């Protein structure tokens, strides 16, 4: 019987936890940095917790199974996961990367990698020909993020994989916004999938964590070497928390998405809102491509108000959401990309990506949907007063 992903989310890690034969339904926390060895010539599966720990291993096996990959890895943060993946490259290698990549990934690629002789070209990944044109003989990696942050740009995963196959480059994809539940990049030919598990997979704004899954064992060995060398592993207690929280990803994500669709439609016709960015709207660029490679529209949307002062009035009038960076929590999170997630980006780069002074991002939580819609309505009304001054 092939099991569906909702079932695997609940049982994947537990099955590994049973491996110690004691039958605990929750994976035990092996709070042990080192492991006893039987004799001078008989070493067990684990020796030192940076290299491997049974709690973390249960999580790593579970995420590999969920993404349909060969090997899984858990990192201290999403950025530890992203940077570890980039570190399998070497001096002289070139990266073609989507221009609306996550702010922290942008910083790593532009400020850290050049010091090691690894160069990059940013491209608008909605333009497949532009991606093909940017590939050079030394291009070793094509890096995608779809839907992207914060304007929910859509990349045609199959088309980019095709370019990578023609040119011999690897493909990485940041799957944070969709989770393995709704977008399965390895099945579309991508080599490495990356998650900030801080977001929907953990889902409670409690821990920071990153996950990586490789399609094959050889790439897995290369990522493992970096993980063990850099040592940015996910701790045992956070691994436990993530295993527990991942069990409810399906119910959380699907409910948050249902409400996000309602909010997007409400905003789309509101006179004060200039533009709504949400893959579920028929008007959204790449809507059809997204529908062909993903089974959900997701629980994050962005929208632009006419100016900085209108956005400011809106934020101060909203009562329910947390006003903060991050997304994917059970509490709705409102954020202001220009000064939060994309503060590390130069103003002219932000402008190119549509990250205007009036742009806000909303991650839908599990509050009552009518409460959320009423909150939007009253805050937009308050903001409209500023707009007409
Ligand atoms: C948050 C995020 C990251 C970075 O993850 P951290 O856990 O904050 O280090 C990477 N990619 C995307 C799309 C994100 O939203």
Coordinates of C-alpha atoms and ligand atoms in Angstrom, one line a residue:
X1 CA 0.0 0.0 0.0
X2 CA 1.4 3.4 -0.9
X3 CA 0.7 5.8 1.9
X4 CA -0.5 9.3 1.3
X5 CA 1.4 12.2 2.6
X6 CA -0.9 13.2 5.5
X7 CA -0.3 9.7 6.9
X8 CA 3.4 9.9 6.4
X9 CA 3.5 13.3 8.2
X10 CA 2.2 11.6 11.3
X11 CA 4.0 8.2 11.2
X12 CA 7.2 8.9 9.3
X13 CA 9.3 9.9 12.3
X14 CA 7.5 7.7 14.8
X15 CA 8.5 4.6 12.8
X16 CA 12.1 5.6 13.2
X17 CA 11.5 6.1 16.9
X18 CA 10.3 2.5 17.2
X19 CA 13.8 1.4 16.1
X20 CA 15.0 1.3 19.7
X21 CA 12.3 -1.4 20.3
X22 CA 10.8 0.3 23.4
X23 CA 7.6 1.3 21.6
X24 CA 7.4 5.0 22.6
X25 CA 4.7 6.7 20.4
X26 CA 6.7 9.9 20.5
X27 CA 10.3 9.8 19.3
X28 CA 12.5 10.0 22.4
X29 CA 14.8 12.9 22.9
X30 CA 18.3 11.4 23.0
X31 CA 20.0 14.1 24.9
X32 CA 23.4 12.6 24.4
X33 CA 26.4 14.3 22.8
X34 CA 28.4 11.1 22.7
X35 CA 27.6 7.4 22.5
X36 CA 29.2 4.4 24.2
X37 CA 31.0 1.9 21.9
X38 CA 31.1 -1.8 22.6
X39 CA 34.8 -2.4 22.1
X40 CA 37.9 -1.1 20.4
X41 CA 36.8 -2.7 17.1
X42 CA 33.0 -2.7 17.4
X43 CA 31.5 0.8 16.8
X44 CA 27.8 1.4 16.9
X45 CA 25.6 3.5 14.5
X46 CA 26.2 6.7 16.5
X47 CA 29.4 8.1 17.9
X48 CA 29.1 11.9 18.4
X49 CA 25.9 14.0 18.1
X50 CA 27.2 16.5 15.6
X51 CA 27.7 13.6 13.2
X52 CA 24.4 11.9 14.1
X53 CA 21.8 11.7 16.8
X54 CA 18.9 9.2 16.8
X55 CA 16.3 12.0 17.4
X56 CA 17.6 14.1 14.6
X57 CA 18.0 11.0 12.4
X58 CA 14.2 10.2 12.9
X59 CA 13.4 13.7 11.6
X60 CA 15.9 13.5 8.8
X61 CA 14.5 10.1 7.6
X62 CA 11.0 11.5 7.8
X63 CA 11.6 14.6 5.7
X64 CA 13.5 12.4 3.1
X65 CA 10.4 10.2 2.9
X66 CA 8.0 13.1 2.7
X67 CA 9.9 14.7 -0.2
X68 CA 10.4 11.4 -1.9
X69 CA 14.2 11.7 -1.7
X70 CA 17.2 9.6 -0.8
X71 CA 18.7 11.5 2.1
X72 CA 17.4 14.2 4.6
X73 CA 19.2 16.6 6.8
X74 CA 18.2 18.8 9.7
X75 CA 19.9 22.2 10.3
X76 CA 19.9 24.8 13.0
X77 CA 18.0 27.3 10.8
X78 CA 16.7 27.6 7.3
X79 CA 19.7 29.7 6.4
X80 CA 22.1 27.1 7.8
X81 CA 20.3 24.7 5.4
X82 CA 20.5 27.1 2.4
X83 CA 24.2 28.0 3.0
X84 CA 25.2 24.3 3.5
X85 CA 23.7 23.5 0.1
X86 CA 25.6 26.3 -1.5
X87 CA 28.8 25.1 0.1
X88 CA 29.0 22.0 -2.0
X89 CA 30.1 24.4 -4.7
X90 CA 33.8 25.3 -5.3
X91 CA 35.8 28.4 -6.4
X92 CA 35.2 29.2 -10.0
X93 CA 31.6 27.9 -10.0
X94 CA 28.7 30.1 -11.1
X95 CA 25.1 30.2 -9.9
X96 CA 22.0 31.3 -11.8
X97 CA 19.5 32.4 -9.2
X98 CA 16.0 33.8 -9.1
X99 CA 16.1 37.5 -8.5
X100 CA 13.3 37.4 -5.9
X101 CA 15.0 35.0 -3.6
X102 CA 14.6 35.1 0.2
X103 CA 16.5 38.1 1.7
X104 CA 18.9 35.9 3.7
X105 CA 19.8 33.8 0.7
X106 CA 20.4 37.0 -1.3
X107 CA 22.8 38.2 1.4
X108 CA 24.7 34.8 1.4
X109 CA 25.0 34.7 -2.4
X110 CA 26.0 38.4 -2.8
X111 CA 28.2 38.9 0.3
X112 CA 29.7 35.6 1.4
X113 CA 30.1 33.4 -1.7
X114 CA 32.0 35.9 -3.8
X115 CA 34.8 35.9 -1.1
X116 CA 35.3 32.2 -2.0
X117 CA 35.3 32.8 -5.8
X118 CA 31.7 31.7 -6.4
X119 CA 29.9 34.0 -8.7
X120 CA 26.2 34.5 -9.5
X121 CA 23.7 36.0 -11.9
X122 CA 20.3 37.1 -10.8
X123 CA 17.5 36.5 -13.3
X124 CA 13.8 37.0 -13.4
X125 CA 12.8 33.3 -13.3
X126 CA 9.4 34.0 -14.8
X127 CA 11.3 34.5 -18.0
X128 CA 12.6 31.0 -19.0
X129 CA 14.6 32.3 -22.0
X130 CA 16.4 34.8 -19.7
X131 CA 17.4 31.9 -17.4
X132 CA 18.7 29.9 -20.4
X133 CA 20.7 32.9 -21.6
X134 CA 22.3 33.4 -18.2
X135 CA 23.8 29.9 -18.1
X136 CA 27.5 29.8 -18.7
X137 CA 29.9 26.9 -19.1
X138 CA 30.9 27.3 -15.5
X139 CA 27.3 27.4 -14.2
X140 CA 27.0 24.5 -11.7
X141 CA 23.8 25.5 -10.1
X142 CA 20.3 26.9 -10.9
X143 CA 18.6 28.0 -7.8
X144 CA 14.8 28.4 -7.6
X145 CA 12.2 29.6 -5.0
X146 CA 8.6 29.3 -5.9
X147 CA 6.3 30.8 -5.0
X148 CA 8.8 33.5 -4.1
X149 CA 8.9 35.9 -1.3
X150 CA 7.2 38.4 -1.0
X151 CA 5.5 38.9 -4.4
X152 CA 4.7 35.2 -4.9
X153 CA 6.4 35.0 -8.3
X154 CA 6.0 31.6 -10.0
X155 CA 8.8 29.7 -11.6
X156 CA 8.1 26.9 -14.1
X157 CA 10.0 24.1 -12.3
X158 CA 9.8 21.7 -15.3
X159 CA 11.2 24.3 -17.7
X160 CA 14.1 25.2 -15.4
X161 CA 14.9 21.5 -14.8
X162 CA 15.0 21.0 -18.6
X163 CA 17.6 23.8 -18.9
X164 CA 19.7 22.3 -16.2
X165 CA 19.6 18.9 -17.9
X166 CA 20.8 20.5 -21.1
X167 CA 23.7 22.3 -19.5
X168 CA 24.7 19.8 -16.8
X169 CA 23.9 22.1 -13.8
X170 CA 22.3 21.1 -10.5
X171 CA 19.0 22.4 -9.5
X172 CA 18.1 23.5 -5.9
X173 CA 14.6 24.6 -4.9
X174 CA 13.5 26.4 -1.7
X175 CA 10.1 24.8 -1.0
X176 CA 9.3 26.7 2.2
X177 CA 6.0 28.3 0.9
X178 CA 4.4 25.0 -0.2
X179 CA 5.8 22.2 2.1
X180 CA 6.2 18.7 0.7
X181 CA 2.4 18.4 1.2
X182 CA 1.7 20.6 -1.9
X183 CA 4.8 20.8 -4.1
X184 CA 7.1 17.9 -4.7
X185 CA 10.1 19.2 -6.6
X186 CA 12.2 16.0 -6.6
X187 CA 9.4 14.4 -8.6
X188 CA 9.7 17.2 -11.2
X189 CA 13.5 16.5 -11.5
X190 CA 15.0 18.9 -9.0
X191 CA 18.1 17.7 -7.3
X192 CA 17.9 19.3 -3.8
X193 CA 14.9 20.6 -1.9
X194 CA 15.4 23.1 1.0
X195 CA 13.0 24.2 3.7
X196 CA 13.0 26.8 6.3
X197 CA 11.1 24.5 8.7
X198 CA 10.7 27.6 11.0
X199 CA 7.7 28.4 8.9
X200 CA 4.8 26.0 8.0
X201 CA 6.5 22.7 9.0
X202 CA 6.9 23.8 12.6
X203 CA 4.0 26.2 12.3
X204 CA 3.9 27.6 15.8
X205 CA 6.5 30.4 15.7
X206 CA 8.5 28.5 18.3
X207 CA 11.7 27.2 16.8
X208 CA 14.1 28.0 14.0
X209 CA 15.1 25.0 11.8
X210 CA 16.1 24.0 8.3
X211 CA 15.6 20.8 6.3
X212 CA 17.3 19.6 3.1
X213 CA 16.5 16.5 1.0
X214 CA 18.6 15.2 -1.9
X215 CA 17.3 13.2 -4.8
X216 CA 20.3 10.8 -4.8
X217 CA 22.8 9.4 -2.3
X218 CA 25.9 10.9 -3.9
X219 CA 24.5 14.5 -3.4
X220 CA 23.5 13.3 0.1
X221 CA 27.1 12.5 0.9
X222 CA 28.2 15.9 -0.3
X223 CA 25.6 17.7 1.9
X224 CA 26.4 15.5 4.8
X225 CA 30.1 16.3 4.6
X226 CA 29.2 20.1 4.8
X227 CA 26.7 19.5 7.6
X228 CA 29.3 17.6 9.7
X229 CA 32.1 20.0 8.8
X230 CA 30.2 23.2 9.6
X231 CA 28.3 21.7 12.5
X232 CA 25.2 23.7 12.1
X233 CA 22.9 20.8 13.1
X234 CA 19.5 21.0 14.6
X235 CA 19.6 20.3 18.3
X236 CA 17.8 17.4 19.9
X237 CA 15.0 19.3 21.6
X238 CA 14.2 21.3 18.5
X239 CA 14.3 18.1 16.5
X240 CA 11.7 16.7 18.8
X241 CA 9.5 19.9 18.6
X242 CA 9.7 19.8 14.9
X243 CA 8.7 16.1 14.7
X244 CA 5.7 16.8 16.9
X245 CA 4.6 20.0 15.0
X246 CA 5.0 18.4 11.5
X247 CA 2.2 15.9 12.4
X248 CA -0.4 18.7 12.1
X249 CA 1.0 20.4 9.0
X250 CA -1.8 19.2 6.8
X251 CA -4.7 20.4 8.9
X252 CA -3.0 23.7 9.6
X253 CA -1.8 24.5 6.1
X254 CA -5.0 23.5 4.3
X255 CA -7.2 25.5 6.7
X256 CA -4.9 28.5 6.5
X257 CA -5.0 28.3 2.7
X258 CA -8.8 28.1 2.6
X259 CA -9.0 31.4 4.5
X260 CA -6.1 33.0 2.5
X261 CA -8.2 32.4 -0.6
X262 CA -11.1 34.3 0.9
X263 CA -8.9 37.2 2.1
X264 CA -7.2 37.5 -1.3
X265 CA -10.6 37.7 -3.0
X266 CA -11.7 40.3 -0.5
X267 CA -8.6 42.4 -1.0
X268 CA -8.7 42.1 -4.8
X269 CA -11.9 44.2 -5.0
X270 CA -11.1 46.6 -2.2
X271 CA -10.7 50.2 -3.6
X272 CA -7.8 51.0 -1.4
X273 CA -5.7 48.0 -2.4
X274 CA -3.6 48.6 -5.6
X275 CA -2.5 45.0 -6.2
X276 CA -2.9 41.6 -4.6
X277 CA -0.2 39.0 -5.0
X278 CA -1.6 35.5 -4.5
X279 CA -1.1 32.4 -6.7
X280 CA -4.8 31.4 -6.3
X281 CA -6.1 34.5 -8.1
X282 CA -6.7 34.0 -11.9
X283 CA -5.1 37.4 -12.4
X284 CA -1.8 36.3 -10.8
X285 CA 1.1 36.0 -13.2
X286 CA 2.0 32.3 -13.4
X287 CA -1.3 31.1 -12.0
X288 CA -1.6 28.2 -14.5
X289 CA 2.0 27.2 -14.1
X290 CA 1.6 27.1 -10.4
X291 CA -1.5 25.0 -10.6
X292 CA 0.4 22.5 -12.9
X293 CA 3.1 21.9 -10.3
X294 CA 1.5 22.4 -6.9
X295 CA -1.7 21.3 -5.2
X296 CA -2.3 24.4 -3.1
X297 CA -2.4 28.2 -3.4
X298 CA -0.7 28.6 -0.1
X299 CA -1.4 30.6 3.0
X300 CA 0.7 33.7 2.3
X301 CA -0.4 36.7 0.3
X302 CA 1.0 40.2 -0.3
X303 CA -0.8 43.4 -1.3
X304 CA 0.2 46.9 -2.0
X305 CA -1.4 50.1 -0.5
X306 CA -0.8 53.5 -2.2
X307 CA 2.0 54.7 0.1
X308 CA 4.2 54.4 3.1
X309 CA 1.8 56.4 5.3
X310 CA -1.3 54.4 4.3
X311 CA 0.6 51.2 5.0
X312 CA 1.7 52.6 8.3
X313 CA -1.9 53.5 9.2
X314 CA -3.1 50.1 8.2
X315 CA -0.5 48.3 10.3
X316 CA -1.3 50.3 13.4
X317 CA -5.1 49.7 12.9
X318 CA -4.9 45.9 12.5
X319 CA -5.7 44.3 15.8
X320 CA -5.4 40.5 15.4
X321 CA -2.1 39.6 13.6
X322 CA 1.3 39.7 15.1
X323 CA 3.3 42.4 13.3
X324 CA 6.5 40.6 12.8
X325 CA 8.9 38.9 10.4
X326 CA 8.3 35.3 9.6
X327 CA 5.3 33.4 8.4
X328 CA 3.5 30.0 8.6
X329 CA 2.5 30.2 12.3
X330 CA -0.9 29.4 13.8
X331 CA -1.2 33.1 14.6
X332 CA -1.6 35.4 11.5
X333 CA 1.6 37.4 10.9
X334 CA 1.6 40.7 9.1
X335 CA 4.9 42.0 7.9
X336 CA 6.4 44.9 6.1
X337 CA 9.0 43.5 3.6
X338 CA 10.8 46.7 2.8
X339 CA 12.0 47.0 6.4
X340 CA 11.8 43.4 7.5
X341 CA 12.5 40.4 5.4
X342 CA 14.1 42.5 2.6
X343 CA 15.9 45.1 4.7
X344 CA 19.2 43.4 3.6
X345 CA 18.5 44.3 0.0
X346 CA 19.5 47.6 -1.5
X347 CA 16.5 50.0 -2.2
X348 CA 17.0 49.9 -6.0
X349 CA 17.0 46.1 -5.9
X350 CA 13.8 46.1 -3.8
X351 CA 12.1 48.4 -6.2
X352 CA 12.9 46.1 -9.2
X353 CA 11.1 43.3 -7.4
X354 CA 7.9 45.2 -6.6
X355 CA 8.8 45.6 -2.9
X356 CA 7.4 49.1 -2.7
X357 CA 6.9 51.2 0.4
X358 CA 3.2 50.3 0.4
X359 CA 3.7 46.5 0.2
X360 CA 2.5 44.3 3.1
X361 CA 2.7 40.5 3.4
X362 CA 0.1 38.5 5.3
X363 CA 0.5 34.9 6.5
X364 CA -2.9 33.5 7.5
X365 CA -3.1 31.8 10.8
X366 CA -5.9 29.7 12.4
X367 CA -7.9 32.5 14.0
X368 CA -11.7 32.7 13.2
X369 CA -11.9 33.7 9.5
X370 CA -14.7 36.3 10.1
X371 CA -12.6 37.9 12.8
X372 CA -9.8 38.2 10.3
X373 CA -11.9 39.6 7.5
X374 CA -13.6 42.1 9.9
X375 CA -10.1 43.2 11.1
X376 CA -9.0 43.8 7.5
X377 CA -12.2 45.8 6.8
X378 CA -11.8 48.1 9.7
X379 CA -8.1 48.6 9.3
X380 CA -8.5 49.4 5.6
X381 CA -11.2 51.9 6.5
X382 CA -8.8 53.6 9.0
X383 CA -6.0 53.6 6.4
X384 CA -8.4 55.1 3.8
X385 CA -8.7 58.2 5.9
X386 CA -5.0 58.8 5.7
X387 CA -5.1 58.2 2.0
X388 CA -7.6 61.0 1.4
X389 CA -5.7 63.6 3.5
Ligands
LIG1 C1 12.5 32.2 6.5 C2 13.0 31.7 5.1 C3 14.3 31.2 5.0 C4 15.3 31.2 6.1 O1 15.0 30.4 7.1 P1 15.4 30.7 8.7 O2 14.8 29.6 9.4 O3 14.9 32.0 9.0 O4 16.9 30.7 8.7 C5 14.7 30.7 3.7 N1 13.8 30.7 2.7 C6 12.5 31.2 2.8 C7 11.6 31.2 1.6 C8 12.1 31.7 4.0 O5 10.9 32.1 4.2

